[in-house]
Short mmCIF file of C-alpha atoms in Angstrom, two decimals:
data_model
loop_
_atom_site.label_atom_id
_atom_site.label_comp_id
_atom_site.label_asym_id
_atom_site.label_seq_id
_atom_site.Cartn_x
_atom_site.Cartn_y
_atom_site.Cartn_z
CA MET O 1 4.65 108.75 3.99
CA SER O 2 6.68 105.78 6.14
CA ILE O 3 5.30 102.32 6.08
CA ARG O 4 7.14 101.86 8.91
CA ASP O 5 5.73 99.50 11.77
CA LYS O 6 2.77 100.19 9.76
CA LYS O 7 1.06 96.23 10.13
CA ILE O 8 0.08 95.14 6.57
CA VAL O 9 -0.79 91.93 5.40
CA VAL O 10 -0.25 90.04 2.34
CA VAL O 11 -2.47 87.19 2.04
CA GLY O 12 -1.20 84.58 -0.76
CA ALA O 13 2.18 83.37 -0.77
CA GLY O 14 2.99 83.09 -4.06
CA ILE O 15 5.91 84.72 -6.46
CA GLY O 16 4.16 88.08 -5.59
CA GLY O 17 2.94 87.64 -2.07
CA LEU O 18 5.94 86.88 -0.55
CA ALA O 19 7.48 89.54 -2.98
CA ALA O 20 5.95 91.83 -2.03
CA ALA O 21 5.96 90.88 1.42
CA LEU O 22 9.14 91.15 1.40
CA ALA O 23 9.46 94.86 -0.19
CA LEU O 24 6.99 96.35 2.77
CA ARG O 25 9.01 94.91 4.89
CA GLN O 26 12.13 96.44 3.93
CA ARG O 27 10.76 99.73 4.47
CA GLY O 28 10.06 99.50 7.26
CA GLY O 29 6.69 97.78 7.72
CA ASP O 30 4.42 94.88 9.95
CA VAL O 31 4.25 92.61 7.66
CA THR O 32 2.38 88.86 8.25
CA VAL O 33 1.75 87.15 4.97
CA LEU O 34 -1.99 85.03 5.32
CA GLU O 35 -1.48 81.22 3.22
CA GLN O 36 -5.13 79.57 3.26
CA ALA O 37 -2.61 75.84 2.23
CA ALA O 38 -1.43 73.78 4.27
CA ALA O 39 2.60 73.94 3.90
CA ILE O 40 3.89 76.78 2.05
CA SER O 41 4.61 74.24 -1.30
CA GLU O 42 5.34 74.55 -5.38
CA VAL O 43 4.22 71.99 -7.26
CA GLY O 44 4.45 71.28 -10.88
CA ALA O 45 6.35 72.96 -13.11
CA GLY O 46 9.37 75.70 -14.37
CA LEU O 47 9.33 79.33 -15.04
CA GLN O 48 11.48 81.71 -16.92
CA ILE O 49 11.96 85.33 -15.05
CA SER O 50 14.04 87.79 -18.05
CA PRO O 51 16.05 90.37 -16.87
CA ASN O 52 13.22 93.05 -15.89
CA GLY O 53 12.30 90.34 -12.97
CA VAL O 54 15.64 89.42 -12.27
CA ALA O 55 16.05 92.54 -12.00
CA VAL O 56 13.89 92.97 -8.41
CA LEU O 57 15.00 90.10 -7.11
CA ASN O 58 18.82 91.98 -7.31
CA ALA O 59 17.35 94.57 -5.46
CA LEU O 60 15.17 93.05 -3.29
CA GLY O 61 19.17 90.96 -1.80
CA LEU O 62 18.43 87.63 -3.88
CA ALA O 63 20.75 87.55 -5.84
CA ASP O 64 22.72 84.95 -4.90
CA ALA O 65 19.79 82.94 -3.73
CA LEU O 66 18.41 83.11 -7.81
CA ASN O 67 21.78 82.38 -9.08
CA ALA O 68 22.32 79.15 -6.80
CA ALA O 69 19.06 77.94 -8.10
CA ALA O 70 18.18 79.38 -12.15
CA VAL O 71 20.10 78.46 -14.68
CA ARG O 72 20.52 80.72 -17.29
CA ALA O 73 19.39 80.99 -20.64
CA ARG O 74 21.67 81.72 -23.53
CA ALA O 75 19.94 81.75 -26.11
CA VAL O 76 15.62 80.90 -27.68
CA SER O 77 15.09 78.47 -30.07
CA LEU O 78 12.63 78.58 -32.80
CA ARG O 79 12.07 75.06 -34.76
CA ASP O 80 9.17 73.24 -36.72
CA TYR O 81 7.65 70.76 -36.05
CA ARG O 82 8.95 68.00 -38.83
CA LYS O 83 12.42 69.64 -39.76
CA PRO O 84 15.33 68.87 -38.59
CA GLY O 85 17.90 72.66 -38.40
CA GLU O 86 16.39 76.14 -36.63
CA VAL O 87 14.66 78.18 -37.64
CA LEU O 88 15.51 81.63 -35.58
CA ARG O 89 18.21 81.54 -33.01
CA LEU O 90 18.48 84.80 -30.89
CA ASP O 91 21.34 84.15 -29.62
CA LEU O 92 21.65 85.69 -25.71
CA ASP O 93 25.11 85.71 -24.86
CA ALA O 94 26.01 87.10 -28.34
CA TYR O 95 23.59 89.81 -28.55
CA ALA O 96 22.24 90.79 -25.33
CA PRO O 97 25.38 89.72 -22.24
CA ASP O 98 24.75 92.28 -19.49
CA LEU O 99 21.39 90.89 -19.56
CA SER O 100 20.05 87.75 -17.93
CA TYR O 101 17.08 84.92 -18.28
CA CYS O 102 16.62 82.68 -16.36
CA PHE O 103 15.35 79.40 -16.31
CA LEU O 104 14.03 78.22 -12.62
CA HIS O 105 11.69 75.83 -11.37
CA ARG O 106 8.29 77.95 -9.45
CA ALA O 107 9.39 76.26 -6.44
CA ASP O 108 12.64 77.02 -6.13
CA LEU O 109 12.03 80.57 -6.61
CA VAL O 110 8.97 80.42 -3.89
CA THR O 111 11.68 78.74 -1.78
CA LEU O 112 14.43 81.17 -1.52
CA LEU O 113 11.80 84.07 -1.23
CA ALA O 114 9.86 82.04 1.75
CA ASP O 115 13.44 82.14 3.13
CA ALA O 116 13.96 85.81 3.12
CA VAL O 117 11.53 86.66 4.15
CA ARG O 118 11.35 84.02 7.52
CA ALA O 119 15.06 85.47 7.90
CA CYS O 120 13.70 88.88 7.98
CA GLY O 121 10.82 88.13 10.57
CA VAL O 122 8.47 88.28 8.46
CA PRO O 123 5.12 84.87 9.85
CA ILE O 124 4.24 83.29 7.59
CA ARG O 125 0.77 81.72 8.79
CA LEU O 126 -0.35 78.45 7.10
CA LEU O 127 -4.21 77.66 6.54
CA GLN O 128 -5.38 80.77 7.12
CA GLN O 129 -8.37 81.02 4.55
CA VAL O 130 -10.07 85.39 3.72
CA ASP O 131 -13.65 84.78 3.92
CA SER O 132 -14.18 88.70 2.67
CA ALA O 133 -13.01 92.25 4.35
CA ASP O 134 -13.75 95.09 5.60
CA LEU O 135 -12.04 97.79 4.36
CA ASN O 136 -14.04 101.01 6.17
CA GLY O 137 -12.24 102.66 8.78
CA CYS O 138 -9.49 99.99 9.83
CA ALA O 139 -9.16 96.87 7.37
CA THR O 140 -10.60 93.99 9.00
CA LEU O 141 -9.82 90.40 7.81
CA HIS O 142 -12.82 87.61 7.85
CA MET O 143 -11.62 84.16 8.57
CA SER O 144 -12.90 80.72 7.69
CA ASN O 145 -12.44 79.46 11.11
CA GLY O 146 -13.90 82.82 12.14
CA SER O 147 -11.77 84.99 13.60
CA ARG O 148 -10.56 88.11 12.22
CA MET O 149 -6.95 90.06 11.23
CA ARG O 150 -6.96 94.01 11.44
CA ALA O 151 -4.61 95.45 8.86
CA ASP O 152 -3.45 99.19 7.88
CA LEU O 153 -3.60 98.11 5.00
CA VAL O 154 -4.52 94.49 2.88
CA VAL O 155 -2.40 93.59 -0.09
CA GLY O 156 -4.17 90.34 -2.23
CA ALA O 157 -1.75 88.54 -3.91
CA ASP O 158 -4.45 86.22 -4.21
CA GLY O 159 -4.05 84.93 -7.71
CA LEU O 160 -6.96 84.90 -10.42
CA HIS O 161 -10.09 84.69 -7.82
CA SER O 162 -9.30 87.11 -5.68
CA ARG O 163 -11.39 87.96 -2.63
CA LEU O 164 -9.88 91.30 -2.53
CA ARG O 165 -10.37 92.13 -6.36
CA SER O 166 -14.22 90.51 -6.43
CA GLN O 167 -14.73 93.40 -3.73
CA LEU O 168 -12.46 96.15 -5.69
CA ASN O 169 -14.23 95.09 -8.25
CA ARG O 170 -17.32 94.72 -10.24
CA PHE O 171 -17.32 90.82 -11.56
CA ASP O 172 -16.42 90.36 -15.33
CA GLN O 173 -16.44 86.78 -17.37
CA PRO O 174 -13.48 85.77 -18.45
CA PHE O 175 -13.55 84.30 -21.61
CA PHE O 176 -11.62 80.96 -23.12
CA THR O 177 -9.28 81.68 -25.63
CA GLY O 178 -9.62 78.26 -28.07
CA GLN O 179 -6.20 77.40 -26.07
CA VAL O 180 -5.52 74.91 -23.67
CA ALA O 181 -2.20 73.91 -22.88
CA TRP O 182 -0.38 70.94 -21.27
CA ARG O 183 2.46 71.16 -17.77
CA ALA O 184 4.88 68.46 -16.79
CA THR O 185 8.94 68.05 -16.48
CA VAL O 186 11.24 65.75 -17.56
CA PRO O 187 14.11 64.20 -17.13
CA ASN O 188 17.14 65.82 -19.39
CA SER O 189 18.37 62.68 -20.39
CA ILE O 190 18.59 64.53 -23.43
CA ASP O 191 21.08 66.60 -22.28
CA LEU O 192 19.42 69.61 -23.89
CA PRO O 193 21.34 72.08 -23.83
CA ALA O 194 20.83 75.72 -21.53
CA GLU O 195 18.01 77.50 -23.18
CA ALA O 196 14.44 78.03 -24.25
CA GLN O 197 13.54 75.54 -27.69
CA LEU O 198 9.94 76.40 -28.50
CA TYR O 199 8.57 73.55 -31.67
CA MET O 200 5.74 75.59 -34.48
CA GLY O 201 3.00 73.39 -35.67
CA PRO O 202 -0.35 74.00 -36.80
CA GLY O 203 -2.27 75.16 -34.20
CA ARG O 204 -0.20 73.98 -31.54
CA HIS O 205 3.34 74.68 -30.05
CA LEU O 206 5.96 73.35 -27.55
CA VAL O 207 8.34 75.00 -25.55
CA CYS O 208 10.92 72.74 -23.66
CA TYR O 209 14.24 74.51 -21.50
CA PRO O 210 16.28 73.35 -18.67
CA LEU O 211 15.53 73.19 -15.15
CA ARG O 212 17.52 72.25 -11.81
CA GLY O 213 21.04 72.80 -13.31
CA GLY O 214 20.50 70.78 -15.74
CA ARG O 215 19.32 67.59 -14.69
CA LEU O 216 15.09 68.21 -16.02
CA VAL O 217 13.46 69.88 -18.02
CA ASN O 218 9.96 71.79 -18.07
CA ILE O 219 7.23 71.46 -20.79
CA VAL O 220 4.28 73.95 -21.98
CA ALA O 221 2.46 72.58 -24.45
CA VAL O 222 -0.23 74.98 -26.06
CA GLN O 223 -3.56 73.48 -27.91
CA GLU O 224 -6.05 75.00 -29.85
CA ARG O 225 -9.25 73.02 -29.78
CA LYS O 226 -12.94 73.94 -29.22
CA ASN O 227 -14.14 72.14 -25.92
CA TRP O 228 -12.47 73.97 -23.12
CA THR O 229 -11.02 73.15 -19.75
CA ALA O 230 -11.15 74.79 -16.25
CA GLU O 231 -8.47 77.30 -15.44
CA GLY O 232 -6.45 75.82 -13.33
CA TRP O 233 -3.17 74.42 -13.83
CA HIS O 234 -3.24 72.08 -11.57
CA HIS O 235 -5.59 69.00 -13.30
CA GLN O 236 -4.85 66.17 -13.91
CA ASP O 237 -4.14 64.60 -16.92
CA ARG O 238 -3.24 61.56 -18.68
CA PRO O 239 -0.17 61.47 -21.11
CA GLU O 240 -1.68 59.51 -23.58
CA ASN O 241 -3.90 62.31 -24.68
CA LEU O 242 -0.70 65.10 -24.65
CA ARG O 243 1.03 62.00 -26.84
CA ALA O 244 -1.56 62.00 -29.21
CA ALA O 245 -2.41 65.78 -29.29
CA PHE O 246 1.63 65.78 -30.38
CA ALA O 247 1.71 62.61 -32.43
CA ASP O 248 3.08 65.18 -35.46
CA PHE O 249 6.63 66.80 -33.75
CA ARG O 250 9.46 64.81 -33.74
CA GLY O 251 12.80 65.59 -33.77
CA THR O 252 13.19 66.44 -29.43
CA ALA O 253 10.15 67.57 -28.38
CA GLY O 254 9.37 63.35 -29.95
CA ALA O 255 11.45 62.12 -27.54
CA LEU O 256 10.92 64.70 -24.38
CA LEU O 257 7.49 63.53 -24.53
CA GLU O 258 7.73 59.75 -24.51
CA GLN O 259 9.37 60.69 -21.00
CA VAL O 260 6.07 62.56 -19.93
CA SER O 261 5.14 60.90 -17.21
CA GLU O 262 1.98 62.97 -15.31
CA VAL O 263 1.24 65.77 -16.66
CA ASN O 264 -1.22 68.72 -15.75
CA LEU O 265 -3.85 70.59 -18.29
CA TRP O 266 -4.96 73.69 -18.53
CA GLY O 267 -7.32 76.28 -20.23
CA LEU O 268 -6.10 80.10 -21.05
CA PHE O 269 -8.97 82.31 -20.20
CA ARG O 270 -9.32 85.61 -20.45
CA HIS O 271 -9.60 88.57 -17.73
CA LYS O 272 -9.39 92.38 -18.41
CA VAL O 273 -7.05 94.13 -16.49
CA ALA O 274 -9.30 95.37 -13.57
CA GLU O 275 -10.17 98.96 -12.88
CA HIS O 276 -9.36 98.83 -9.64
CA TRP O 277 -6.66 98.13 -8.22
CA HIS O 278 -6.75 98.97 -4.73
CA GLY O 279 -9.99 101.02 -2.17
CA PRO O 280 -10.05 102.29 1.09
CA ASN O 281 -6.91 100.05 3.02
CA ALA O 282 -6.07 98.07 0.18
CA ALA O 283 -4.36 96.76 -2.89
CA ILE O 284 -4.09 93.96 -5.33
CA LEU O 285 -1.67 92.56 -7.90
CA GLY O 286 0.21 90.24 -9.74
CA ASP O 287 -2.72 87.76 -11.10
CA ALA O 288 -5.67 88.99 -8.59
CA ALA O 289 -5.65 92.45 -11.06
CA HIS O 290 -3.84 91.15 -14.12
CA PRO O 291 -4.03 87.85 -15.24
CA THR O 292 -1.65 87.32 -18.43
CA LEU O 293 -2.00 84.34 -21.40
CA PRO O 294 1.98 82.65 -21.03
CA PHE O 295 2.65 83.31 -24.33
CA LEU O 296 5.82 85.64 -23.33
CA ALA O 297 6.29 84.53 -19.99
CA GLN O 298 6.24 87.32 -17.47
CA GLY O 299 3.29 86.48 -15.01
CA ALA O 300 6.15 86.16 -12.45
CA ASN O 301 7.98 88.87 -13.80
CA MET O 302 4.26 91.18 -14.17
CA ALA O 303 3.93 90.24 -10.42
CA LEU O 304 7.54 91.28 -8.94
CA GLU O 305 7.27 94.28 -10.45
CA ASP O 306 3.77 95.12 -8.87
CA ALA O 307 5.98 94.22 -5.75
CA TRP O 308 8.74 96.44 -5.53
CA VAL O 309 6.61 99.62 -7.87
CA LEU O 310 4.11 98.88 -4.05
CA GLY O 311 7.23 99.04 -1.96
CA ASP O 312 8.55 102.20 -3.55
CA GLU O 313 5.26 104.09 -3.43
CA LEU O 314 4.46 103.57 -0.33
CA ALA O 315 7.07 103.97 1.46
CA GLY O 316 7.51 107.81 -0.80
CA ALA O 317 4.20 108.64 -0.41
CA ASP O 318 2.57 112.19 1.63
CA ASN O 319 -0.57 108.49 2.73
CA LEU O 320 -1.24 105.60 2.34
CA GLU O 321 -3.82 106.65 -0.79
CA SER O 322 -1.61 108.50 -1.94
CA GLY O 323 0.55 106.08 -2.74
CA LEU O 324 -1.65 103.57 -3.54
CA ALA O 325 -3.23 106.00 -6.37
CA HIS O 326 0.46 105.78 -7.84
CA TYR O 327 1.45 102.64 -7.20
CA GLN O 328 -1.72 101.90 -9.44
CA ALA O 329 -0.88 104.51 -11.70
CA ARG O 330 2.37 103.63 -12.52
CA ARG O 331 2.48 99.85 -13.46
CA HIS O 332 -1.18 99.98 -14.63
CA ALA O 333 0.26 100.88 -18.23
CA ARG O 334 2.75 98.44 -18.19
CA ALA O 335 0.22 95.56 -17.01
CA VAL O 336 -1.85 96.63 -20.17
CA ARG O 337 1.37 96.35 -22.65
CA VAL O 338 2.56 93.10 -21.91
CA ILE O 339 -1.07 91.52 -21.70
CA ALA O 340 -1.77 92.32 -25.12
CA ALA O 341 2.05 91.30 -26.97
CA ALA O 342 1.15 87.82 -25.08
CA SER O 343 -2.71 88.11 -26.47
CA GLY O 344 -1.38 88.41 -30.28
CA ASN O 345 1.71 85.92 -29.89
CA ALA O 346 1.26 82.34 -29.72
CA TRP O 347 -1.28 82.81 -33.49
CA LYS O 348 2.36 83.27 -34.32
CA TYR O 349 3.76 79.77 -33.72
CA HIS O 350 0.09 78.32 -35.32
CA LEU O 351 0.37 79.10 -38.93
CA ARG O 352 -2.11 75.60 -39.84
CA PHE O 353 -2.06 77.13 -43.92
CA PRO O 354 1.27 75.04 -45.18
CA PRO O 355 2.28 77.33 -47.67
CA LEU O 356 1.78 80.73 -45.56
CA ARG O 357 4.12 78.43 -42.39
CA GLY O 358 7.06 78.22 -45.20
CA ALA O 359 6.78 81.79 -46.13
CA ALA O 360 6.66 83.42 -42.11
CA HIS O 361 10.02 80.16 -41.69
CA LEU O 362 11.86 81.99 -44.09
CA ALA O 363 11.26 85.64 -43.36
CA LEU O 364 11.73 84.24 -39.41
CA ARG O 365 15.49 83.02 -41.60
CA LEU O 366 16.41 85.81 -43.07
CA ALA O 367 15.78 88.21 -40.42
CA GLY O 368 17.81 86.17 -37.97
CA ARG O 369 21.11 86.21 -40.92
CA VAL O 370 20.61 89.75 -42.27
CA ALA O 371 20.17 91.39 -38.80
CA PRO O 372 20.52 89.31 -35.77
CA ALA O 373 20.43 92.10 -33.01
CA ARG O 374 17.18 93.06 -33.58
CA MET O 375 15.47 90.36 -34.21
CA VAL O 376 17.49 89.95 -29.77
CA GLY O 377 16.40 93.36 -28.93
CA GLN O 378 12.66 93.38 -30.23
CA PHE O 379 11.30 93.11 -26.94
CA ASP O 380 13.94 95.11 -25.18
CA TRP O 381 11.03 97.43 -23.76
CA LEU O 382 9.44 94.44 -22.21
CA TYR O 383 12.82 92.90 -20.67
CA ARG O 384 15.61 96.16 -20.46
CA HIS O 385 12.98 97.63 -18.46
CA ASP O 386 14.00 97.97 -14.66
CA VAL O 387 11.57 99.10 -12.49
CA THR O 388 13.97 99.69 -9.25
CA GLN O 389 15.33 102.07 -11.16
CA GLU O 390 12.49 104.09 -12.78
CA PRO O 391 11.19 106.96 -11.17
CA ALA O 392 8.16 107.13 -8.11
CA ALA O 393 4.73 107.94 -10.29
#
């Protein structure tokens, strides 16, 4: 089946939606993007694009734009929240020189994707809120302004609260993980190098890395707590609350926290991977299909992988139905594995019992000295996976 001239509507102009629009347009689709916001603007914070996500952006023709916008990571440094020095250093330059790990502001990635989408002739229509979709026959979107839009295919890239997900799947109640996270950016007045530094403490951890040519530092701070905060990372909080929660974090972490003037707080919730990623004339991707916790920094990367695979499978399928089925078959198991790995990662940084934390950090130090390459390569199954090179389902 050729998707050339098929009318495709992508709902959501975030990373996954824009990448899908670009992938589908490059294969000949007649694509329109709908966005409910008044402007294409991603506020907030940074993100990490690991090699599996970089592979997709490169295949979409965005290598130069990515290199211009991103800081290339040279290492990951694990540290104790109070003690000087490193617990473990994962030297990416030495042990993964062929891979690109990138730090960039979320707004910069959205901008470069939106620019590429528009350059391909894809319209991005703003202030377009979808109320529901009729998927029988030709898909019909019912908009909040009373208008309707028809398409051969609707792609739901509209995030956690996707309307299309709710139509394709029975409602499942997410549950609070007992963790909240703050996000902030501050000036890089401490000359943080091109590396991710992760500070581990009892019931808490903090990650920081540079953005925008090293001018800014992104901060993500996670705390275990019993009371929960509403889902979504746009909720503002007082910087004093963040500093109080991490008051005993010293060194670089403490210096960065002193600079925070604006911060967002969100509760971390677990969601099930959607049972159905597609239906008649419809598909979902990214957080709409498989929301993930941030402990492997894979949310954006998984959305990029989804976007590529959706375009790849539809372009090579005999018909729309089989292409959508192959898309889910190719993506489901990987999404489940990545989400499970991310969900199980946080406790390693939050050990409370001092002797246990000391023993664990000692084990990490020894492993880093004895087998540094093995430590860097422990997630090769994730980072070295390239969906642009894998065979179709």
